[in-house]
Structures are given as C-alpha cells and as structure tokens.
Short mmCIF file of C-alpha atoms in Angstrom, two decimals:
data_model
loop_
_atom_site.label_atom_id
_atom_site.label_comp_id
_atom_site.label_asym_id
_atom_site.label_seq_id
_atom_site.Cartn_x
_atom_site.Cartn_y
_atom_site.Cartn_z
CA MET A 267 -0.40 46.60 -16.54
CA LEU A 268 -1.59 43.78 -18.81
CA SER A 269 -5.05 43.77 -20.37
CA PRO A 270 -7.34 40.83 -19.47
CA GLU A 271 -6.74 39.35 -22.93
CA ASP A 272 -2.95 39.60 -22.60
CA LEU A 273 -3.14 38.15 -19.09
CA TYR A 274 -5.29 35.25 -20.34
CA TRP A 275 -2.82 34.25 -23.07
CA ALA A 276 0.22 34.78 -20.87
CA GLY A 277 -1.25 32.45 -18.25
CA ARG A 278 -2.45 29.90 -20.77
CA LEU A 279 0.90 29.65 -22.55
CA THR A 280 2.68 29.35 -19.21
CA LEU A 281 0.38 27.08 -17.22
CA VAL A 282 -1.44 24.83 -19.67
CA SER A 283 0.51 21.90 -21.07
CA ARG A 284 -2.30 19.56 -22.19
CA PRO A 285 -5.43 20.16 -24.32
CA ASP A 286 -7.69 18.72 -21.60
CA GLU A 287 -6.46 21.40 -19.17
CA ILE A 288 -7.78 24.30 -21.26
CA ARG A 289 -11.35 24.00 -19.98
CA VAL A 290 -10.15 23.96 -16.37
CA TYR A 291 -7.90 26.96 -16.99
CA ASP A 292 -10.73 28.92 -18.63
CA ARG A 293 -13.03 28.33 -15.68
CA VAL A 294 -10.41 29.41 -13.13
CA PHE A 295 -9.48 32.44 -15.21
CA ARG A 296 -13.11 33.55 -15.44
CA GLY A 297 -13.36 33.24 -11.67
CA VAL A 298 -10.39 35.59 -11.32
CA VAL A 299 -11.40 38.27 -13.80
CA ASP A 300 -15.00 38.32 -12.55
CA GLU A 301 -13.79 39.48 -9.13
CA PRO A 302 -13.84 43.25 -8.37
CA PRO A 303 -11.10 44.99 -10.40
CA VAL A 304 -7.66 44.39 -9.01
CA GLN A 305 -4.57 46.23 -10.18
CA ILE A 306 -2.23 43.45 -11.31
CA ARG A 307 1.20 44.59 -12.36
CA VAL A 308 3.47 42.14 -14.14
CA ARG A 309 7.18 42.84 -14.19
CA VAL A 310 9.19 40.96 -16.78
CA GLU A 311 12.21 40.49 -14.56
CA GLU A 312 10.22 38.61 -11.91
CA ASP A 313 9.75 34.84 -12.08
CA ASP A 314 6.55 34.85 -10.03
CA VAL A 315 3.52 33.44 -11.85
CA ALA A 316 0.36 35.55 -11.67
CA LEU A 317 -1.93 32.53 -11.38
CA ALA A 318 -1.42 29.11 -9.84
CA SER A 319 -1.91 26.16 -12.16
CA PRO A 320 -5.62 25.28 -12.49
CA ILE A 321 -4.76 21.63 -11.98
CA GLU A 322 -2.76 22.47 -8.85
CA LEU A 323 -5.70 24.45 -7.48
CA LEU A 324 -7.95 21.41 -7.85
CA ARG A 325 -5.34 19.06 -6.37
CA THR A 326 -5.03 21.12 -3.20
CA LYS A 327 -8.65 22.24 -2.77
CA SER A 328 -10.54 20.47 0.00
CA PHE A 329 -13.22 18.05 -1.17
CA ALA A 330 -15.62 19.90 1.14
CA GLN A 331 -15.27 23.05 -1.00
CA LEU A 332 -15.60 21.51 -4.48
CA THR A 333 -18.47 22.45 -6.75
CA GLU A 334 -20.23 19.74 -8.76
CA GLU A 335 -18.23 20.71 -11.84
CA GLU A 336 -14.96 20.64 -9.91
CA LEU A 337 -15.81 17.25 -8.40
CA ALA A 338 -16.26 15.84 -11.90
CA GLU A 339 -12.88 17.29 -12.91
CA VAL A 340 -11.21 15.84 -9.81
CA ALA A 341 -12.72 12.45 -10.64
CA GLU A 342 -10.93 12.61 -14.00
CA LEU A 343 -7.65 13.52 -12.29
CA MET A 344 -8.09 10.60 -9.88
CA LYS A 345 -7.75 8.22 -12.83
CA ARG A 346 -4.09 9.24 -13.08
CA VAL A 347 -3.36 8.23 -9.48
CA ARG A 348 -1.74 4.81 -9.25
CA LEU A 349 -1.60 3.01 -5.92
CA ARG A 350 0.79 0.13 -5.41
CA ALA A 351 0.40 -2.08 -2.39
CA PRO A 352 3.48 -3.80 -0.92
CA THR A 353 4.34 -7.22 -2.27
CA ARG A 354 4.46 -10.57 -0.48
CA ARG A 355 6.26 -13.82 -1.21
CA THR A 356 4.02 -16.62 -2.44
CA ARG A 357 4.58 -20.37 -2.14
CA ARG A 358 5.14 -20.67 -5.85
CA ARG A 359 8.67 -20.35 -7.17
CA GLU A 360 10.00 -18.91 -10.41
CA PRO A 361 13.34 -18.89 -12.26
CA ALA A 362 15.83 -16.37 -10.93
CA ARG A 363 19.48 -15.37 -11.19
CA ALA A 364 20.04 -16.28 -7.54
CA GLY A 365 18.22 -18.08 -4.77
CA VAL A 366 17.93 -21.81 -4.16
CA PRO A 367 19.25 -24.39 -6.67
CA ASP A 368 16.72 -25.56 -9.24
CA LEU A 369 17.81 -29.19 -9.60
CA ARG A 370 15.35 -30.11 -12.34
CA ARG A 371 16.34 -27.25 -14.66
CA THR A 372 20.01 -27.76 -13.84
CA LEU A 373 19.71 -31.41 -14.85
CA ARG A 374 17.99 -30.56 -18.12
CA ARG A 375 20.71 -28.07 -18.97
CA SER A 376 23.41 -30.64 -18.20
CA PHE A 377 22.20 -32.77 -21.14
CA ARG A 378 23.74 -30.15 -23.44
CA THR A 379 27.16 -30.52 -21.77
CA GLY A 380 27.47 -34.30 -21.60
CA GLY A 381 25.84 -34.61 -18.20
CA GLU A 382 28.12 -32.09 -16.50
CA PRO A 383 26.19 -29.43 -14.49
CA VAL A 384 28.19 -26.57 -15.97
CA GLU A 385 25.26 -24.13 -16.14
CA ARG A 386 23.35 -24.09 -12.90
CA ALA A 387 19.75 -22.89 -12.56
CA TRP A 388 18.20 -21.07 -9.61
CA ARG A 389 14.73 -20.27 -8.41
CA THR A 390 13.12 -18.00 -5.84
CA ARG A 391 9.69 -17.39 -4.42
CA ARG A 392 7.37 -15.41 -6.65
CA ARG A 393 6.28 -12.05 -5.28
CA ARG A 394 2.73 -10.79 -5.62
CA GLN A 395 1.16 -7.46 -4.75
CA ARG A 396 -0.86 -7.53 -1.56
CA LYS A 397 -4.59 -6.96 -1.58
CA LEU A 398 -5.87 -3.45 -0.84
CA VAL A 399 -9.12 -3.07 1.11
CA LEU A 400 -10.79 0.36 1.20
CA LEU A 401 -13.31 1.16 3.96
CA LEU A 402 -15.24 4.35 3.25
CA ASP A 403 -17.25 6.16 5.92
CA VAL A 404 -20.43 7.50 4.26
CA SER A 405 -22.18 8.63 7.44
CA GLY A 406 -23.68 12.09 7.88
CA SER A 407 -20.55 13.59 9.44
CA MET A 408 -18.56 12.63 6.31
CA ALA A 409 -21.08 14.07 3.85
CA ASP A 410 -18.63 16.69 2.55
CA TYR A 411 -16.05 14.03 1.67
CA SER A 412 -17.81 10.70 1.06
CA ARG A 413 -18.67 11.20 -2.63
CA ALA A 414 -15.10 12.20 -3.51
CA LEU A 415 -13.70 9.24 -1.56
CA VAL A 416 -16.03 6.79 -3.30
CA LEU A 417 -14.93 8.22 -6.66
CA PHE A 418 -11.34 7.71 -5.56
CA ALA A 419 -12.10 4.10 -4.70
CA HIS A 420 -13.61 3.67 -8.17
CA ALA A 421 -10.36 4.88 -9.74
CA ALA A 422 -8.15 2.87 -7.36
CA LEU A 423 -9.87 -0.47 -7.99
CA ARG A 424 -8.82 -0.35 -11.63
CA ALA A 425 -5.26 -1.25 -10.56
CA ASP A 426 -6.07 -4.79 -9.37
CA THR A 427 -9.20 -6.90 -9.74
CA ARG A 428 -8.53 -8.51 -6.33
CA TRP A 429 -8.87 -5.22 -4.46
CA GLU A 430 -12.02 -4.57 -2.44
CA ALA A 431 -14.10 -1.55 -1.40
CA PHE A 432 -16.70 -1.27 1.36
CA CYS A 433 -18.89 1.57 2.58
CA PHE A 434 -20.07 1.82 6.16
CA GLY A 435 -22.27 3.92 8.38
CA THR A 436 -24.18 1.80 10.85
CA ARG A 437 -23.52 -1.34 8.79
CA LEU A 438 -20.96 -2.64 6.30
CA THR A 439 -21.80 -2.78 2.57
CA ARG A 440 -19.52 -4.24 -0.11
CA VAL A 441 -19.45 -1.90 -3.14
CA THR A 442 -16.69 -3.57 -5.17
CA ARG A 443 -19.08 -4.68 -7.92
CA ALA A 444 -20.87 -1.34 -8.07
CA LEU A 445 -17.55 0.46 -8.50
CA ALA A 446 -16.41 -1.92 -11.22
CA ARG A 447 -18.42 0.06 -13.77
CA VAL A 448 -16.37 2.12 -16.20
CA ASP A 449 -18.30 5.38 -15.83
CA ALA A 450 -17.48 7.09 -12.53
CA GLU A 451 -20.85 8.81 -12.09
CA GLU A 452 -22.75 5.61 -12.80
CA ALA A 453 -20.52 3.73 -10.34
CA LEU A 454 -21.21 6.38 -7.70
CA ARG A 455 -24.97 6.12 -8.26
CA ARG A 456 -24.89 2.32 -8.02
CA ALA A 457 -22.83 2.42 -4.83
CA ALA A 458 -25.16 4.98 -3.26
CA ALA A 459 -28.15 2.81 -4.18
CA ASP A 460 -26.56 -0.25 -2.54
CA VAL A 461 -25.74 1.54 0.71
CA VAL A 462 -28.97 1.86 2.68
CA ASP A 463 -27.43 3.88 5.53
CA TRP A 464 -25.75 6.61 3.45
CA ASN A 465 -25.66 9.90 5.43
CA GLY A 466 -26.84 8.10 8.56
CA GLY A 467 -25.07 7.36 11.83
CA THR A 468 -21.68 5.74 12.41
CA ARG A 469 -20.94 2.44 14.14
CA ILE A 470 -17.39 1.64 13.17
CA GLY A 471 -16.91 -1.22 15.62
CA GLU A 472 -19.88 -3.18 14.27
CA SER A 473 -18.73 -2.59 10.69
CA LEU A 474 -15.20 -3.79 11.44
CA ALA A 475 -16.57 -6.89 13.15
CA ALA A 476 -18.50 -7.73 9.98
CA LEU A 477 -15.38 -7.19 7.88
CA THR A 478 -12.99 -9.29 9.94
CA GLN A 479 -15.45 -12.18 9.96
CA THR A 480 -15.11 -12.42 6.18
CA GLY A 481 -11.33 -12.97 6.35
CA ILE A 482 -10.87 -10.50 3.49
CA PRO A 483 -8.35 -8.30 5.37
CA ARG A 484 -5.95 -11.20 6.02
CA GLY A 485 -2.50 -10.09 4.85
CA ALA A 486 -3.99 -7.02 3.14
CA VAL A 487 -3.36 -3.29 3.40
CA VAL A 488 -6.56 -1.86 4.91
CA VAL A 489 -7.29 1.83 4.33
CA ILE A 490 -10.02 3.34 6.52
CA CYS A 491 -11.40 6.71 5.40
CA SER A 492 -13.31 8.21 8.34
CA ASP A 493 -13.43 11.18 10.69
CA GLY A 494 -13.69 8.77 13.63
CA LEU A 495 -16.88 10.38 14.95
CA ASP A 496 -18.43 7.15 16.16
CA VAL A 497 -21.67 6.72 18.12
CA GLY A 498 -21.06 3.05 18.87
CA ASP A 499 -19.35 1.31 21.76
CA PRO A 500 -15.70 2.50 21.98
CA GLU A 501 -14.68 -0.75 23.64
CA LEU A 502 -16.04 -2.73 20.71
CA LEU A 503 -14.18 -0.43 18.32
CA ARG A 504 -10.95 -0.87 20.28
CA GLU A 505 -11.39 -4.64 20.28
CA GLN A 506 -12.14 -4.86 16.57
CA MET A 507 -9.29 -2.54 15.62
CA GLY A 508 -6.94 -4.78 17.56
CA ARG A 509 -8.26 -7.80 15.72
CA LEU A 510 -7.98 -6.02 12.38
CA SER A 511 -4.37 -4.95 13.04
CA ARG A 512 -3.41 -8.55 13.78
CA LEU A 513 -5.18 -9.83 10.70
CA ALA A 514 -4.02 -7.20 8.19
CA TYR A 515 -0.52 -6.45 6.97
CA ARG A 516 -0.97 -2.71 7.57
CA VAL A 517 -3.78 -0.41 8.70
CA VAL A 518 -3.88 3.11 7.25
CA TRP A 519 -6.41 5.67 8.50
CA LEU A 520 -7.34 8.72 6.43
CA ASN A 521 -9.08 11.41 8.46
CA PRO A 522 -10.07 14.58 6.55
CA LEU A 523 -10.27 16.52 9.83
CA LYS A 524 -6.49 16.19 10.04
CA GLU A 525 -6.35 18.90 7.37
CA ASN A 526 -6.48 21.38 10.25
CA PRO A 527 -2.99 21.70 11.79
CA ALA A 528 -4.64 22.20 15.20
CA TYR A 529 -6.60 18.95 14.95
CA GLU A 530 -6.30 16.53 17.86
CA PRO A 531 -7.92 13.06 17.90
CA LEU A 532 -10.19 13.79 20.87
CA ALA A 533 -13.27 11.91 19.61
CA ARG A 534 -13.66 8.72 21.63
CA GLY A 535 -13.83 6.55 18.50
CA MET A 536 -10.63 7.99 17.10
CA ARG A 537 -8.86 7.64 20.45
CA ALA A 538 -9.91 3.99 20.66
CA ALA A 539 -8.71 3.22 17.12
CA LEU A 540 -5.38 5.07 16.97
CA PRO A 541 -3.22 2.63 18.99
CA HIS A 542 -3.91 0.02 16.30
CA VAL A 543 -3.26 2.29 13.29
CA ASP A 544 0.07 2.07 11.47
CA VAL A 545 -0.30 5.24 9.39
CA PHE A 546 -2.52 8.22 10.28
CA VAL A 547 -2.82 10.88 7.58
CA SER A 548 -5.32 13.30 6.08
CA GLY A 549 -7.51 12.54 3.09
CA HIS A 550 -9.22 15.86 2.49
CA ASN A 551 -8.04 16.59 -1.06
CA LEU A 552 -6.55 14.97 -4.14
CA ALA A 553 -2.97 15.83 -3.20
CA SER A 554 -3.29 13.94 0.09
CA LEU A 555 -4.69 10.90 -1.74
CA GLU A 556 -1.82 11.02 -4.22
CA ALA A 557 0.58 10.91 -1.28
CA LEU A 558 -1.20 7.81 0.00
CA GLY A 559 0.83 5.67 -2.39
CA ARG A 560 3.98 6.48 -0.41
CA GLU A 561 2.32 5.42 2.86
CA LEU A 562 1.18 1.96 1.79
#
C-alpha cells in the first residue's frame, strides 16, 4: 500500500501535464486524503489510475455542485472552448481556383500573353461565419446554473465581435457590452447589475418577442439556455418560437435538467417550444458546453 506522499507524487506525475493544473490537482488530492482512511492498494501490473484527472472532474461536474473556487477554475477552462458557427455565402466574391469566370482578371492576365486568354481567372462567393446569439435564462429556477452560463457566454463572445448575448427572466436584457470586459468576474458583476430581474420569474414568450423585433436573430444560430419552466402564456411562447425558427438559421436549446436520463419535457413551456427547436441538449457542465460546438 502506498503512503500518502507516494500516492501524491504518483498521481501528480501521471495526471498533471501543465503547471496551471497543479493547484487544481492539489485541491482534489486534499479532498481525497481528508476522507476517512481508505485502504488503497496499487498493483503495478494494473493500468487503472487511482484518481481521475482533476481537470476531468471539473469538466464533468454539474454547475449546480461547483464551489466558488471551482467555478472560478471552470471559468478559466471555458476560455479554451472555441465555438464555430456555420458559415454562409455573402454577396461579395473573391478569387478562387474554381467557380464563375472572372472576366476582368482574365483580361488583365491576357495582356502578358499578347491578348490571348491563356490563364483564366475564377471567383466565388465569399463565405462568412454566421452570427451566434446566446439567450441565457437567469430566473430563480436557473439559479444553480445561470452564473456559469453567463461566464461561458463571456468566454464565447471573444470568438467574434458580431456575436450577441442576452439575459432574460421576465424581460430581455442585452449584456453583450457588459460581457466584453476582459476580466470574467467583473463581466459577471456588470451583467448582473444590468439585469434587473435576475433570480425572478420567467416569461420566455415575452422575451423572445422582444428579441425577434430587433431582427438580430435573422440568419443566426440562436442558443437558448433555459430549463423551460415558464410562467407566461404557452401560446405566446409557441408563437414566438415559431417566428424565431423561421427567422434564425438554427435554434439550439440547452436545458440543464436534461442531465437526468429520466428527464422528460413535461413543463408546458418546454412542450410549447420543442417543436421549433433544431437541437435539444443538456448544458449542465463544461463537457456538455464543449460538445455544443459539434451541434451548431
């Protein structure tokens, strides 16, 4: 049986690959050795690792169970997540190896060959990444997840200055500017200060109506982070979700309650919204948000 010191160094040499992971490993290790004594036997011939990676533990731990220290560490890990929205063809064209003939460039090139169009030029439509719009439910029922999701939005918006973030409870609040700040904690404080209905009720239909009136979702990928526990009119929610699905390129819904394999969308708000949702996934931990990039 290994001594605690031997176990510490064996785990550290095996599991830690970066200097910034040492502090996380130390905290997890202390949590293990502070438990009531457990007889841990390590056999050399086995490949099983005594401890899971500290980073992996944070990636798979539900946001609802994170301590303040762990939330700060997850916020740092979120900076590594890179979301890429689908691209769209613009009206502008650019040089290409194939496509439609570029008569002007072909003519210019022909001057080098005595006016003969020996070297032909082509052009095609330029592609540009679509806009991403994040809608974050910060009502009371989402209290265990809202701070982590706002921190994720802060990290995500760094990918493209055209992307937008909104918080909603009983009303819609744009937090794009608040989240533009470099420091994550300061951005979270500014966003919370801007949202007057944080930890209040939920009226998703009214919030979506305010969003669609702006035209911002047109052609965008819209990601809604909500448990769907709505106190508003389900018919209004159904109507506005239909309008949003026609306006947007894709509608993705993250519901942290979907973490439970037995979860069923029985809430009236979620039932009203689902027929207009293209992708319905969980968003309860960092690993599920990392997988979001494959769903966009």
